[in-house]
Coordinates of C-alpha atoms and ligand atoms in Angstrom, one line a residue:
T1 CA 0.0 0.0 0.0
D2 CA 1.1 3.5 -0.8
P3 CA 2.0 5.1 2.6
A4 CA -0.1 8.2 1.6
R5 CA -3.2 5.9 1.8
I6 CA -2.3 4.6 5.3
R7 CA -3.4 6.0 8.6
N8 CA -2.1 4.5 11.8
F9 CA -3.9 5.5 15.0
C10 CA -4.8 4.3 18.4
I11 CA -7.5 5.0 20.9
I12 CA -6.5 6.2 24.3
A13 CA -8.7 6.7 27.3
H14 CA -9.2 6.1 31.0
I15 CA -10.4 2.6 31.7
D16 CA -14.1 2.1 31.0
H17 CA -14.5 5.2 28.9
G18 CA -15.4 3.0 26.0
K19 CA -12.3 2.2 23.8
S20 CA -13.2 -1.4 23.2
T21 CA -16.9 -0.6 22.4
L22 CA -15.9 2.1 20.0
A23 CA -13.4 -0.2 18.3
D24 CA -16.3 -2.7 17.9
R25 CA -18.4 0.0 16.1
M26 CA -15.5 0.9 13.8
L27 CA -15.1 -2.8 12.9
Q28 CA -18.7 -2.9 12.0
V29 CA -19.1 0.5 10.2
T30 CA -16.1 -0.3 8.0
G31 CA -17.4 -3.8 7.2
T32 CA -14.3 -5.4 8.7
V33 CA -16.5 -7.7 10.8
P34 CA -19.9 -8.6 9.3
D35 CA -22.9 -7.8 11.5
R36 CA -23.7 -11.5 12.0
E37 CA -20.2 -12.2 13.4
M38 CA -20.1 -9.2 15.7
R39 CA -19.8 -9.8 19.4
A40 CA -19.0 -7.3 22.2
Q41 CA -15.4 -6.5 22.7
Y42 CA -14.3 -8.3 19.6
L43 CA -10.7 -7.5 20.0
D44 CA -10.4 -8.5 23.7
R45 CA -9.7 -12.2 23.2
M46 CA -8.7 -13.4 26.6
D47 CA -11.7 -14.6 28.7
I48 CA -10.6 -12.6 31.7
E49 CA -10.4 -9.4 29.5
R50 CA -13.9 -9.9 28.3
E51 CA -15.4 -10.7 31.8
R52 CA -13.7 -7.9 33.6
G53 CA -14.1 -5.5 30.7
I54 CA -10.5 -4.5 30.6
T55 CA -7.9 -4.8 27.8
I56 CA -4.7 -6.4 28.8
K57 CA -3.0 -7.1 25.5
S58 CA -3.2 -4.6 22.8
Q59 CA -4.3 -5.7 19.3
A60 CA -3.9 -4.1 15.9
V61 CA -6.5 -4.4 13.1
R62 CA -6.6 -3.2 9.5
M63 CA -9.8 -1.6 8.2
H64 CA -10.8 -0.2 4.8
W65 CA -12.4 3.2 4.6
D66 CA -13.3 5.4 1.7
A67 CA -13.0 9.1 2.1
D68 CA -13.4 11.6 -0.8
G69 CA -13.6 8.7 -3.3
T70 CA -10.2 7.3 -2.2
A71 CA -9.6 4.0 -0.5
Y72 CA -7.6 4.1 2.7
A73 CA -6.2 1.5 5.0
L74 CA -6.7 2.4 8.6
N75 CA -4.7 0.5 11.2
M76 CA -6.3 0.7 14.6
I77 CA -4.3 -0.3 17.6
D78 CA -6.2 -0.9 20.8
T79 CA -4.1 -0.2 23.9
P80 CA -4.4 -1.4 27.4
G81 CA -5.7 1.4 29.6
H82 CA -4.2 0.5 32.9
V83 CA -1.0 1.9 34.6
D84 CA 0.5 -1.5 35.1
F85 CA 0.8 -1.8 31.4
S86 CA 1.9 1.7 30.5
Y87 CA 5.0 0.4 28.9
E88 CA 2.9 -1.5 26.4
V89 CA 0.7 1.6 25.9
S90 CA 3.8 3.7 25.1
R91 CA 5.0 1.1 22.5
S92 CA 1.5 1.1 20.8
L93 CA 1.6 4.9 20.7
A94 CA 5.0 4.8 19.0
A95 CA 3.5 2.7 16.2
C96 CA 1.0 5.5 15.4
E97 CA 0.9 9.0 13.9
G98 CA -2.3 9.9 15.7
A99 CA -4.5 9.2 18.6
I100 CA -8.2 9.4 19.4
L101 CA -8.4 10.8 22.9
L102 CA -11.7 9.3 24.1
V103 CA -13.4 10.9 27.1
D104 CA -16.6 9.6 28.7
A105 CA -19.1 12.5 28.4
A106 CA -20.6 11.6 31.9
Q107 CA -17.3 11.1 33.8
G108 CA -15.1 13.7 32.3
I109 CA -11.3 13.7 32.4
E110 CA -9.6 11.1 34.7
A111 CA -6.1 10.3 35.8
Q112 CA -5.4 7.9 33.0
T113 CA -6.9 10.2 30.4
L114 CA -4.1 12.6 31.4
A115 CA -1.4 10.0 31.7
N116 CA -2.2 8.6 28.2
L117 CA -2.5 12.1 26.7
Y118 CA 0.9 13.1 28.0
L119 CA 2.4 9.9 26.6
A120 CA 0.8 10.6 23.2
M121 CA 2.1 14.2 23.2
E122 CA 5.6 12.9 24.0
N123 CA 5.3 10.7 21.0
D124 CA 4.3 13.7 18.8
L125 CA 1.0 12.2 17.9
E126 CA -1.8 14.2 16.3
I127 CA -4.6 14.2 18.9
I128 CA -8.3 14.0 18.0
P129 CA -10.3 14.6 21.2
V130 CA -13.7 12.8 21.2
L131 CA -16.6 12.8 23.6
N132 CA -18.0 9.3 24.0
K133 CA -21.3 7.9 25.5
I134 CA -23.3 10.9 24.4
D135 CA -26.4 8.6 24.5
L136 CA -26.2 8.4 28.3
P137 CA -28.8 10.5 30.1
A138 CA -26.1 11.6 32.6
A139 CA -23.8 12.8 29.7
D140 CA -22.8 16.5 30.1
P141 CA -21.1 17.2 26.8
E142 CA -20.8 20.9 27.3
R143 CA -19.0 20.7 30.6
V144 CA -16.7 17.9 29.5
S145 CA -16.0 19.7 26.1
R146 CA -14.9 22.7 28.1
E147 CA -12.7 20.5 30.3
I148 CA -11.0 19.0 27.2
A149 CA -10.6 22.4 25.5
D150 CA -9.0 23.8 28.7
L151 CA -6.6 21.0 28.7
I152 CA -5.5 20.8 25.0
G153 CA -6.7 24.0 23.5
G154 CA -9.1 24.5 20.6
N155 CA -12.8 25.2 20.5
P156 CA -15.2 23.2 22.7
E157 CA -17.7 23.2 19.9
D158 CA -15.3 21.5 17.5
I159 CA -14.9 18.4 19.6
L160 CA -16.5 15.4 18.0
K161 CA -19.3 13.6 19.8
V162 CA -19.9 9.9 19.4
S163 CA -21.6 6.9 21.0
G164 CA -19.7 3.6 20.7
K165 CA -23.0 2.0 21.8
T166 CA -25.4 3.4 19.2
G167 CA -22.7 4.1 16.5
A168 CA -23.7 7.8 16.3
G169 CA -20.8 10.0 15.0
V170 CA -18.5 7.0 14.2
E171 CA -18.4 7.6 10.4
E172 CA -17.6 11.3 10.9
L173 CA -14.8 10.2 13.3
L174 CA -13.3 7.9 10.7
D175 CA -13.4 10.7 8.1
S176 CA -11.5 13.0 10.5
V177 CA -8.9 10.2 11.2
V178 CA -8.2 10.4 7.4
Q179 CA -8.2 14.2 7.3
R180 CA -6.3 15.0 10.4
I181 CA -3.8 12.2 11.1
P182 CA -0.7 12.4 9.0
A183 CA 0.3 9.6 6.6
P184 CA 3.3 7.6 7.8
V185 CA 6.8 8.5 6.4
G186 CA 9.8 6.3 6.2
D187 CA 12.6 5.3 3.9
P188 CA 11.4 2.5 1.6
D189 CA 14.9 1.8 0.3
A190 CA 16.7 1.6 3.7
P191 CA 17.5 -1.7 5.5
P192 CA 14.3 -2.8 7.1
R193 CA 13.4 -1.7 10.6
A194 CA 10.2 -3.0 12.2
M195 CA 9.2 -2.0 15.8
I196 CA 7.6 -4.6 17.9
F197 CA 4.7 -3.1 19.8
D198 CA 3.1 -6.3 21.0
S199 CA 4.0 -10.0 21.2
V200 CA 1.3 -12.6 21.9
Y201 CA 1.5 -16.3 22.6
D202 CA -0.9 -18.5 20.7
A203 CA -1.1 -22.1 21.5
Y204 CA -1.4 -23.1 17.8
R205 CA 0.9 -20.6 16.1
G206 CA 3.5 -19.9 18.7
V207 CA 4.4 -16.3 19.3
V208 CA 2.7 -13.8 17.1
T209 CA 4.6 -10.6 16.9
Y210 CA 2.9 -7.3 16.0
V211 CA 5.0 -4.8 14.2
R212 CA 5.0 -1.4 12.6
M213 CA 7.3 -1.1 9.6
I214 CA 9.3 2.1 10.0
D215 CA 11.8 1.7 7.1
G216 CA 12.2 -0.8 4.3
K217 CA 10.3 -4.0 3.7
L218 CA 10.1 -7.5 5.1
S219 CA 9.0 -10.5 3.1
P220 CA 8.0 -14.0 4.1
R221 CA 10.8 -16.6 4.2
E222 CA 13.3 -13.9 4.9
K223 CA 15.8 -14.4 7.7
V224 CA 15.1 -11.7 10.3
Q225 CA 17.1 -10.6 13.3
M226 CA 16.2 -9.2 16.7
M227 CA 18.4 -6.2 17.3
S228 CA 18.5 -6.3 21.1
T229 CA 19.9 -9.9 21.2
G230 CA 21.2 -10.5 17.7
S231 CA 19.2 -13.8 17.5
D232 CA 17.8 -14.7 14.1
H233 CA 14.7 -16.4 13.0
E234 CA 12.9 -17.2 9.8
A235 CA 9.8 -15.1 9.0
L236 CA 7.5 -18.1 8.4
E237 CA 4.4 -16.0 7.9
I238 CA 3.8 -12.3 7.5
G239 CA 0.3 -10.8 7.4
V240 CA -2.2 -8.3 8.6
S241 CA -5.2 -8.8 11.0
S242 CA -8.5 -7.7 9.4
P243 CA -9.4 -8.8 12.0
E244 CA -8.6 -12.4 11.4
P245 CA -5.0 -13.1 10.5
T246 CA -4.5 -12.8 6.7
P247 CA -1.1 -13.7 5.2
T248 CA 0.4 -11.1 2.8
K249 CA 3.4 -10.9 0.5
G250 CA 5.2 -8.7 3.0
L251 CA 5.1 -5.5 5.0
A252 CA 6.3 -2.2 3.6
V253 CA 7.0 1.3 5.0
G254 CA 4.2 2.6 7.2
E255 CA 2.3 -0.7 7.4
V256 CA 1.2 -2.5 10.5
G257 CA 1.0 -6.3 10.7
Y258 CA 2.2 -9.5 12.3
L259 CA 5.1 -11.8 11.9
I260 CA 5.3 -15.5 12.9
T261 CA 8.8 -16.9 13.3
G262 CA 8.1 -20.1 15.2
V263 CA 9.6 -18.9 18.5
K264 CA 7.8 -20.4 21.5
D265 CA 8.4 -17.7 24.1
V266 CA 7.6 -14.0 24.1
R267 CA 10.9 -13.2 25.7
Q268 CA 12.5 -14.0 22.3
S269 CA 10.4 -11.4 20.6
K270 CA 10.1 -8.6 23.1
V271 CA 7.9 -5.5 23.0
G272 CA 10.0 -2.5 22.1
D273 CA 12.7 -4.4 20.2
T274 CA 13.6 -3.7 16.5
I275 CA 13.4 -6.4 13.9
T276 CA 15.7 -6.1 10.9
S277 CA 16.8 -8.4 8.0
K278 CA 19.8 -10.7 8.6
R279 CA 21.1 -10.2 5.0
N280 CA 20.6 -6.5 5.0
P281 CA 20.7 -5.4 8.6
A282 CA 20.0 -1.8 9.8
S283 CA 22.9 -0.3 11.7
E284 CA 20.9 1.3 14.5
A285 CA 17.9 0.0 16.5
L286 CA 14.8 2.2 16.9
P287 CA 14.8 4.1 20.2
G288 CA 12.8 3.2 23.3
Y289 CA 13.5 -0.3 24.2
T290 CA 13.4 -1.1 27.9
D291 CA 13.0 -4.4 29.7
P292 CA 9.8 -4.3 31.8
K293 CA 10.8 -4.4 35.5
P294 CA 8.6 -5.9 38.2
M295 CA 7.7 -3.5 40.9
V296 CA 5.5 -5.6 43.2
F297 CA 6.3 -9.0 44.7
S298 CA 4.2 -11.6 46.4
G299 CA 4.6 -15.2 47.4
L300 CA 2.1 -17.6 45.8
Y301 CA 1.5 -20.9 47.6
P302 CA -0.8 -23.8 46.6
L303 CA -3.4 -24.5 49.3
D304 CA -2.8 -28.1 48.7
G305 CA 0.9 -28.8 48.9
S306 CA 0.7 -31.6 46.3
D307 CA -0.3 -28.9 43.7
Y308 CA 3.2 -27.5 43.8
P309 CA 4.3 -29.1 40.5
V310 CA 1.1 -28.0 38.8
L311 CA 1.8 -24.4 40.0
R312 CA 5.3 -24.5 38.6
E313 CA 4.0 -25.8 35.2
A314 CA 1.3 -23.1 35.1
L315 CA 3.7 -20.3 35.8
D316 CA 6.0 -21.6 33.1
K317 CA 3.1 -21.5 30.7
L318 CA 2.0 -18.0 31.6
K319 CA 5.6 -16.9 31.2
L320 CA 5.5 -17.9 27.6
E321 CA 3.0 -15.1 26.9
D322 CA 4.0 -12.6 29.6
A323 CA 7.5 -11.3 29.4
A324 CA 7.0 -9.2 32.5
L325 CA 6.2 -12.1 34.9
Q326 CA 9.0 -13.3 37.1
F327 CA 9.2 -16.1 39.6
E328 CA 11.5 -18.3 41.6
P329 CA 10.9 -21.0 44.2
E330 CA 10.6 -20.0 47.8
T331 CA 9.7 -21.9 51.0
S332 CA 7.8 -20.6 54.0
V333 CA 7.6 -22.2 57.4
A334 CA 3.9 -21.4 57.5
L335 CA 2.9 -22.0 53.9
G336 CA 5.2 -24.6 52.6
F337 CA 6.6 -24.6 49.1
G338 CA 5.7 -21.9 46.7
F339 CA 7.0 -19.2 44.4
R340 CA 8.2 -15.6 44.9
C341 CA 6.6 -13.8 41.9
G342 CA 7.4 -10.3 40.5
F343 CA 4.7 -8.2 38.8
L344 CA 4.4 -4.9 37.1
G345 CA 1.8 -3.7 39.6
L346 CA -1.2 -4.8 41.6
L347 CA -3.5 -5.4 38.7
H348 CA -0.9 -7.6 37.0
L349 CA -0.6 -9.6 40.2
E350 CA -4.4 -9.9 40.4
I351 CA -4.7 -11.0 36.8
V352 CA -1.9 -13.6 37.1
S353 CA -3.4 -15.1 40.3
E354 CA -6.8 -15.2 38.8
R355 CA -5.6 -16.9 35.6
L356 CA -3.8 -19.5 37.8
R357 CA -7.1 -20.2 39.6
R358 CA -9.3 -20.2 36.6
E359 CA -7.2 -21.7 33.8
F360 CA -5.2 -24.1 35.9
D361 CA -7.8 -24.8 38.6
L362 CA -5.3 -23.9 41.4
D363 CA -6.3 -22.8 44.9
L364 CA -3.7 -20.3 46.1
I365 CA -2.6 -18.2 49.0
A366 CA -0.9 -15.0 48.1
T367 CA 1.2 -13.2 50.7
A368 CA 0.9 -9.4 51.2
P369 CA 2.5 -7.6 48.3
S370 CA 5.9 -6.1 48.8
V371 CA 8.3 -3.8 46.9
I372 CA 12.1 -3.8 46.4
Y373 CA 14.2 -2.5 49.3
Q374 CA 17.9 -1.8 49.2
V375 CA 19.3 -2.5 52.6
T376 CA 22.8 -1.6 53.7
T377 CA 24.0 -3.3 56.9
D378 CA 26.3 -1.7 59.4
D379 CA 29.3 -3.7 58.0
G380 CA 28.6 -2.2 54.6
K381 CA 26.9 -5.2 52.9
E382 CA 24.2 -4.3 50.3
V383 CA 21.2 -6.6 50.2
T384 CA 18.2 -6.4 47.7
V385 CA 15.1 -7.4 49.6
T386 CA 11.9 -8.4 47.8
N387 CA 10.6 -10.5 50.7
P388 CA 10.6 -9.6 54.4
S389 CA 12.3 -12.9 55.1
E390 CA 15.4 -11.7 53.2
Y391 CA 15.8 -8.7 55.5
P392 CA 19.2 -8.9 57.1
D393 CA 19.5 -9.5 60.9
G394 CA 21.6 -7.3 63.0
K395 CA 22.4 -3.6 62.7
I396 CA 21.1 -1.8 59.6
A397 CA 22.9 1.3 58.3
S398 CA 20.2 2.4 55.8
V399 CA 17.2 1.2 53.8
R400 CA 16.1 2.7 50.5
E401 CA 12.6 2.3 49.1
P402 CA 11.0 2.9 45.7
V403 CA 9.1 6.2 45.2
V404 CA 6.5 6.9 42.6
K405 CA 5.0 10.1 41.2
T406 CA 1.3 9.8 41.8
A407 CA -1.4 11.7 40.1
I408 CA -4.9 11.6 41.6
L409 CA -7.9 13.2 39.9
A410 CA -11.2 13.7 41.7
P411 CA -14.1 16.2 42.1
K412 CA -12.8 19.1 44.1
D413 CA -15.0 18.4 47.1
Y414 CA -12.7 15.5 48.0
V415 CA -9.5 17.5 48.2
G416 CA -9.4 17.4 52.0
A417 CA -10.1 13.7 52.3
I418 CA -7.4 12.8 49.6
M419 CA -4.8 15.0 51.2
E420 CA -5.4 13.4 54.6
L421 CA -5.0 10.0 53.2
C422 CA -1.9 10.8 51.2
Q423 CA -0.2 12.4 54.2
S424 CA -1.0 9.3 56.3
R425 CA 0.8 7.4 53.6
R426 CA 3.9 9.6 53.7
G427 CA 3.0 11.4 50.5
N428 CA 4.6 14.8 49.6
L429 CA 2.4 17.2 47.8
M430 CA 4.2 18.3 44.5
G431 CA 1.4 20.2 42.9
M432 CA -2.3 20.8 42.5
E433 CA -4.3 22.0 39.6
Y434 CA -8.0 22.7 39.0
L435 CA -9.6 21.5 35.7
G436 CA -13.1 22.8 35.9
E437 CA -14.9 21.0 38.6
R438 CA -12.0 18.5 39.1
V439 CA -8.7 18.7 40.7
E440 CA -5.5 17.0 40.0
L441 CA -3.2 16.3 43.0
R442 CA 0.3 15.3 42.4
Y443 CA 2.2 13.5 45.2
S444 CA 5.5 11.7 45.5
M445 CA 4.8 8.6 47.6
P446 CA 6.5 5.4 48.6
L447 CA 5.3 2.6 46.4
G448 CA 5.2 0.4 49.4
E449 CA 2.4 2.6 50.8
I450 CA 0.4 2.3 47.5
V451 CA 0.6 -1.5 47.2
F452 CA -0.8 -1.7 50.8
D453 CA -4.5 -1.2 50.0
F454 CA -4.1 2.5 49.1
F455 CA -6.5 2.4 46.1
D456 CA -9.3 0.8 48.2
H457 CA -9.0 3.6 50.8
L458 CA -8.8 6.3 48.0
K459 CA -12.0 4.9 46.4
S460 CA -13.9 4.7 49.7
R461 CA -13.0 8.2 50.8
T462 CA -14.1 9.7 47.5
Q463 CA -17.1 7.5 46.9
G464 CA -15.5 5.9 44.0
Y465 CA -14.8 9.1 42.1
A466 CA -11.1 9.4 42.4
S467 CA -8.8 7.9 39.8
L468 CA -5.1 7.2 40.3
D469 CA -2.0 6.9 38.1
Y470 CA 1.6 6.5 39.1
E471 CA 5.0 6.1 37.6
P472 CA 8.4 5.3 39.1
M473 CA 10.6 8.3 40.2
G474 CA 13.6 6.6 41.8
D475 CA 14.1 5.7 45.5
Q476 CA 14.7 7.4 48.8
E477 CA 16.1 6.6 52.2
A478 CA 13.5 5.9 54.8
D479 CA 13.2 4.8 58.5
L480 CA 11.9 1.3 57.8
V481 CA 11.8 -1.7 60.1
K482 CA 10.9 -5.3 59.8
V483 CA 8.1 -6.4 62.1
D484 CA 7.9 -10.1 62.9
I485 CA 4.9 -11.9 64.3
L486 CA 5.7 -14.7 66.7
L487 CA 3.6 -17.5 67.9
Q488 CA 5.0 -19.0 71.1
G489 CA 8.3 -17.3 70.3
E490 CA 8.5 -18.6 66.7
A491 CA 8.3 -16.1 63.9
V492 CA 5.7 -16.8 61.3
D493 CA 7.5 -15.8 58.1
A494 CA 4.3 -15.1 56.0
F495 CA 3.3 -12.3 58.4
S496 CA 6.5 -10.4 58.6
A497 CA 6.3 -7.0 57.0
I498 CA 8.6 -4.1 56.2
V499 CA 6.9 -0.9 57.4
H500 CA 7.8 2.6 58.4
R501 CA 8.8 2.9 62.1
D502 CA 5.8 5.0 62.8
S503 CA 3.4 2.3 61.5
A504 CA 5.2 -0.6 63.2
Y505 CA 3.1 -0.6 66.3
A506 CA -0.2 -0.3 64.4
Y507 CA 0.8 -3.2 62.1
G508 CA 1.9 -5.3 65.1
T509 CA -1.2 -4.8 67.2
M510 CA -3.5 -5.4 64.2
M511 CA -1.8 -8.7 63.2
A512 CA -1.6 -9.9 66.8
E513 CA -5.3 -9.2 67.4
R514 CA -6.3 -10.8 64.1
L515 CA -4.4 -14.0 64.9
R516 CA -5.8 -14.2 68.4
K517 CA -9.3 -14.3 66.9
L518 CA -8.4 -16.7 64.2
I519 CA -6.3 -19.3 65.9
P520 CA -8.3 -21.8 68.0
R521 CA -7.3 -22.4 71.6
Q522 CA -4.7 -25.1 72.3
Q523 CA -3.9 -27.4 75.2
F524 CA -1.5 -24.7 76.4
E525 CA -1.3 -21.0 76.5
V526 CA 0.0 -19.4 73.3
P527 CA 1.5 -15.9 73.4
I528 CA 1.3 -13.9 70.1
Q529 CA 4.0 -11.2 69.9
A530 CA 4.9 -8.5 67.4
A531 CA 8.6 -7.7 67.5
I532 CA 11.2 -5.5 65.9
G533 CA 14.3 -7.6 66.2
A534 CA 14.4 -8.7 69.8
R535 CA 12.1 -5.9 71.0
V536 CA 8.5 -6.9 71.5
I537 CA 6.1 -4.1 70.6
A538 CA 2.7 -5.8 71.0
R539 CA 1.4 -8.9 72.7
E540 CA -1.8 -10.9 72.8
T541 CA -2.5 -14.3 74.4
I542 CA -4.6 -17.3 73.4
R543 CA -5.7 -18.9 76.6
A544 CA -5.4 -22.7 77.0
I545 CA -8.2 -25.2 77.0
R546 CA -8.3 -28.9 77.6
K547 CA -9.5 -29.9 74.2
D548 CA -10.8 -33.4 75.1
V549 CA -13.3 -34.3 72.5
L550 CA -14.0 -37.6 74.1
A551 CA -15.3 -36.0 77.3
K552 CA -18.5 -35.2 75.4
C553 CA -19.2 -38.9 74.9
Y554 CA -20.5 -40.1 78.2
G555 CA -20.9 -43.8 78.4
G556 CA -19.1 -46.2 76.2
D557 CA -20.4 -45.7 72.6
I558 CA -17.2 -46.9 70.9
S559 CA -18.3 -46.3 67.3
R560 CA -19.2 -42.7 68.1
K561 CA -15.9 -42.2 69.8
R562 CA -14.1 -43.5 66.8
K563 CA -15.9 -41.2 64.4
L564 CA -15.0 -38.2 66.5
L565 CA -11.4 -39.2 66.6
E566 CA -11.3 -39.6 62.8
K567 CA -12.9 -36.3 62.3
Q568 CA -10.3 -34.7 64.5
K569 CA -7.6 -36.4 62.4
E570 CA -9.0 -35.0 59.2
G571 CA -9.1 -31.5 60.7
K572 CA -5.5 -31.9 61.6
K573 CA -4.5 -32.5 57.9
R574 CA -5.4 -28.9 57.1
M575 CA -3.4 -27.7 60.2
K576 CA 0.1 -26.3 59.9
M577 CA 2.4 -26.6 62.7
V578 CA 4.3 -23.5 64.0
G579 CA 6.5 -24.9 66.7
R580 CA 4.0 -26.8 68.9
V581 CA 1.1 -24.6 67.8
E582 CA -1.5 -26.0 65.4
V583 CA -2.8 -23.3 63.1
P584 CA -5.6 -24.0 60.6
Q585 CA -4.8 -23.0 57.1
E586 CA -7.9 -20.9 57.0
A587 CA -6.4 -18.7 59.7
F588 CA -3.4 -17.9 57.6
I589 CA -5.6 -17.1 54.6
A590 CA -8.0 -14.9 56.7
A591 CA -5.1 -13.1 58.4
L592 CA -3.4 -12.4 55.0
S593 CA -6.5 -11.3 53.3
G594 CA -7.2 -9.1 56.3
D595 CA -10.9 -8.4 56.7
Ligands
LIG1 P1 -12.7 0.4 27.8 O1 -12.3 -0.1 29.2 O2 -12.3 1.8 27.5 O3 -12.3 -0.6 26.7 O4 -14.3 0.5 27.8 P2 -15.4 -0.5 27.3 O5 -15.6 -0.4 25.8 O6 -15.2 -1.9 27.8 O7 -16.7 0.1 27.9 C1 -16.9 0.2 29.3 C2 -18.4 0.2 29.6 O8 -19.1 1.3 29.0 C3 -19.1 -1.0 29.1 O9 -20.1 -1.4 30.0 C4 -19.8 -0.5 27.8 O10 -20.9 -1.2 27.5 C5 -20.1 0.9 28.2 N1 -20.1 1.8 27.0 C6 -19.1 2.0 26.1 N2 -19.4 2.9 25.2 C7 -20.6 3.4 25.5 C8 -21.5 4.3 24.9 O11 -21.3 5.0 23.9 N3 -22.7 4.5 25.5 C9 -23.1 3.8 26.7 N4 -24.3 4.1 27.2 N5 -22.3 2.9 27.2 C10 -21.1 2.7 26.7
LIG2 MG1 -11.3 -2.4 26.7

């Protein structure tokens, strides 16, 4: 295709503002998917995406559109809307010349609207602001148009109004994509350079790599090379999705399509990498490649210890399609054998554990999420800690913790409540700006405070109206301590936590109290203590009982006695021993889930 007849664009929006639904309507209006085959969220292929209504992996699709009697190829790239996947969003943006900035006409601008807009501006994209969901009775197009015009300039009246639900305004929107978004430019004669913006594992075809051709041309059967690693592969199939995969004779400058090389693991075909030809290699890779780094860690343990091999196999499988997932074996006194897993963020953690439950039928316990700490001991040793159990004993010289730049958007009535919450989480106010009826608050905050149920508190204090976005901004030294929870003098590793010194007492008393309620009485008294090193900061006691089940069976009914004994034995199987103390597994789960 002549680059002048190509338009590459993406849709960016806050989550739930209607990207996937608008994409559906575009597929329909352009005849890319016939009406009888249409189903909601056509491009969201993973079950969990469809059910939870979120896009995890981005997808690209080619559509035909006639404008002014000329046929155009429109490549639409659907991007994930969540902060955990912002690296993938930024790669999708780099594959485009323009972006539709979609804003829910009832909700207005939210935190990820801004985050995505800034990313699009950094990538020099032409931005087409669009109001969505104008069919909603609660829509307030005038107010939201003003918000948008205040933000990016222009006239509020000129902002397009659409409904992804009814299809209103969608044809006009496609026309303005052709008119306003620039055609791609590149050097057709240069050695080929294709940017990978997505890499998806498919059980039948192996890894499918989505690329945008920047320069030159790639053909099927050609030997291609990954520029970050130098590894080479054969391009077994090259094609475009429209929306089903359709092989083509190659991809030329400006085109968007896919490549199948037979690799089995997305780590061999990484998002952000540049593909070139082995025979005629480019000298320089395209800019922007970074390895996704896990930010949040949690231990995953099978409820039933015999599921451990299944869990390992399941993680191996997920890793094939998720380059950002990391894991290594770990053991816990309380929970047995499991894996320490690294995630991009909390949603990523949630998605992975849900897929393990659902697709592999695993019952799991997840330990409280933790971040990466850099600990320096008094004798100058540096230790990287992603798990409280790795925290060095003895004297600590300093601890550094990751800090994120946080943006919170909410109606201005909630400013006080939000500030109070952020201050209690050691946030530093960096700036505050009013956008019409809304306010944006910018804080620097320790990531460790955010992974600890911050979002839940933010939502409840703002009646669900606040939205949150964050990005890493380095690390800082902080007065952190490890709090251990001891049962009869034995530390229960799964409950240890690294917290700020000012919160240590609160954490210790909360956990001790929780466990006192959850652990049944034993034959002897069980002290529960919270301690920093050897110093006890909180204490509770579980009083002793004489647990004699047989006492209830007056007389000599032998069969009844036997039944009771067997029942007690069964119960014991689900008990974990901490020293001499029997703890039902449910108690661990309840204490970790913390209600
Ligand atoms: P995404 O997270 O941005 O992909 O948003 P979705 O397309 O999944 O839409 C989120 C919710 O808004 C879904 O329940 C949609 O049915 C609904 N929705 C999307 N577009 C419209 C619209 O134009 N009008 C109305 N009334 N609802 C919409
Ligand atoms: Mg979606």
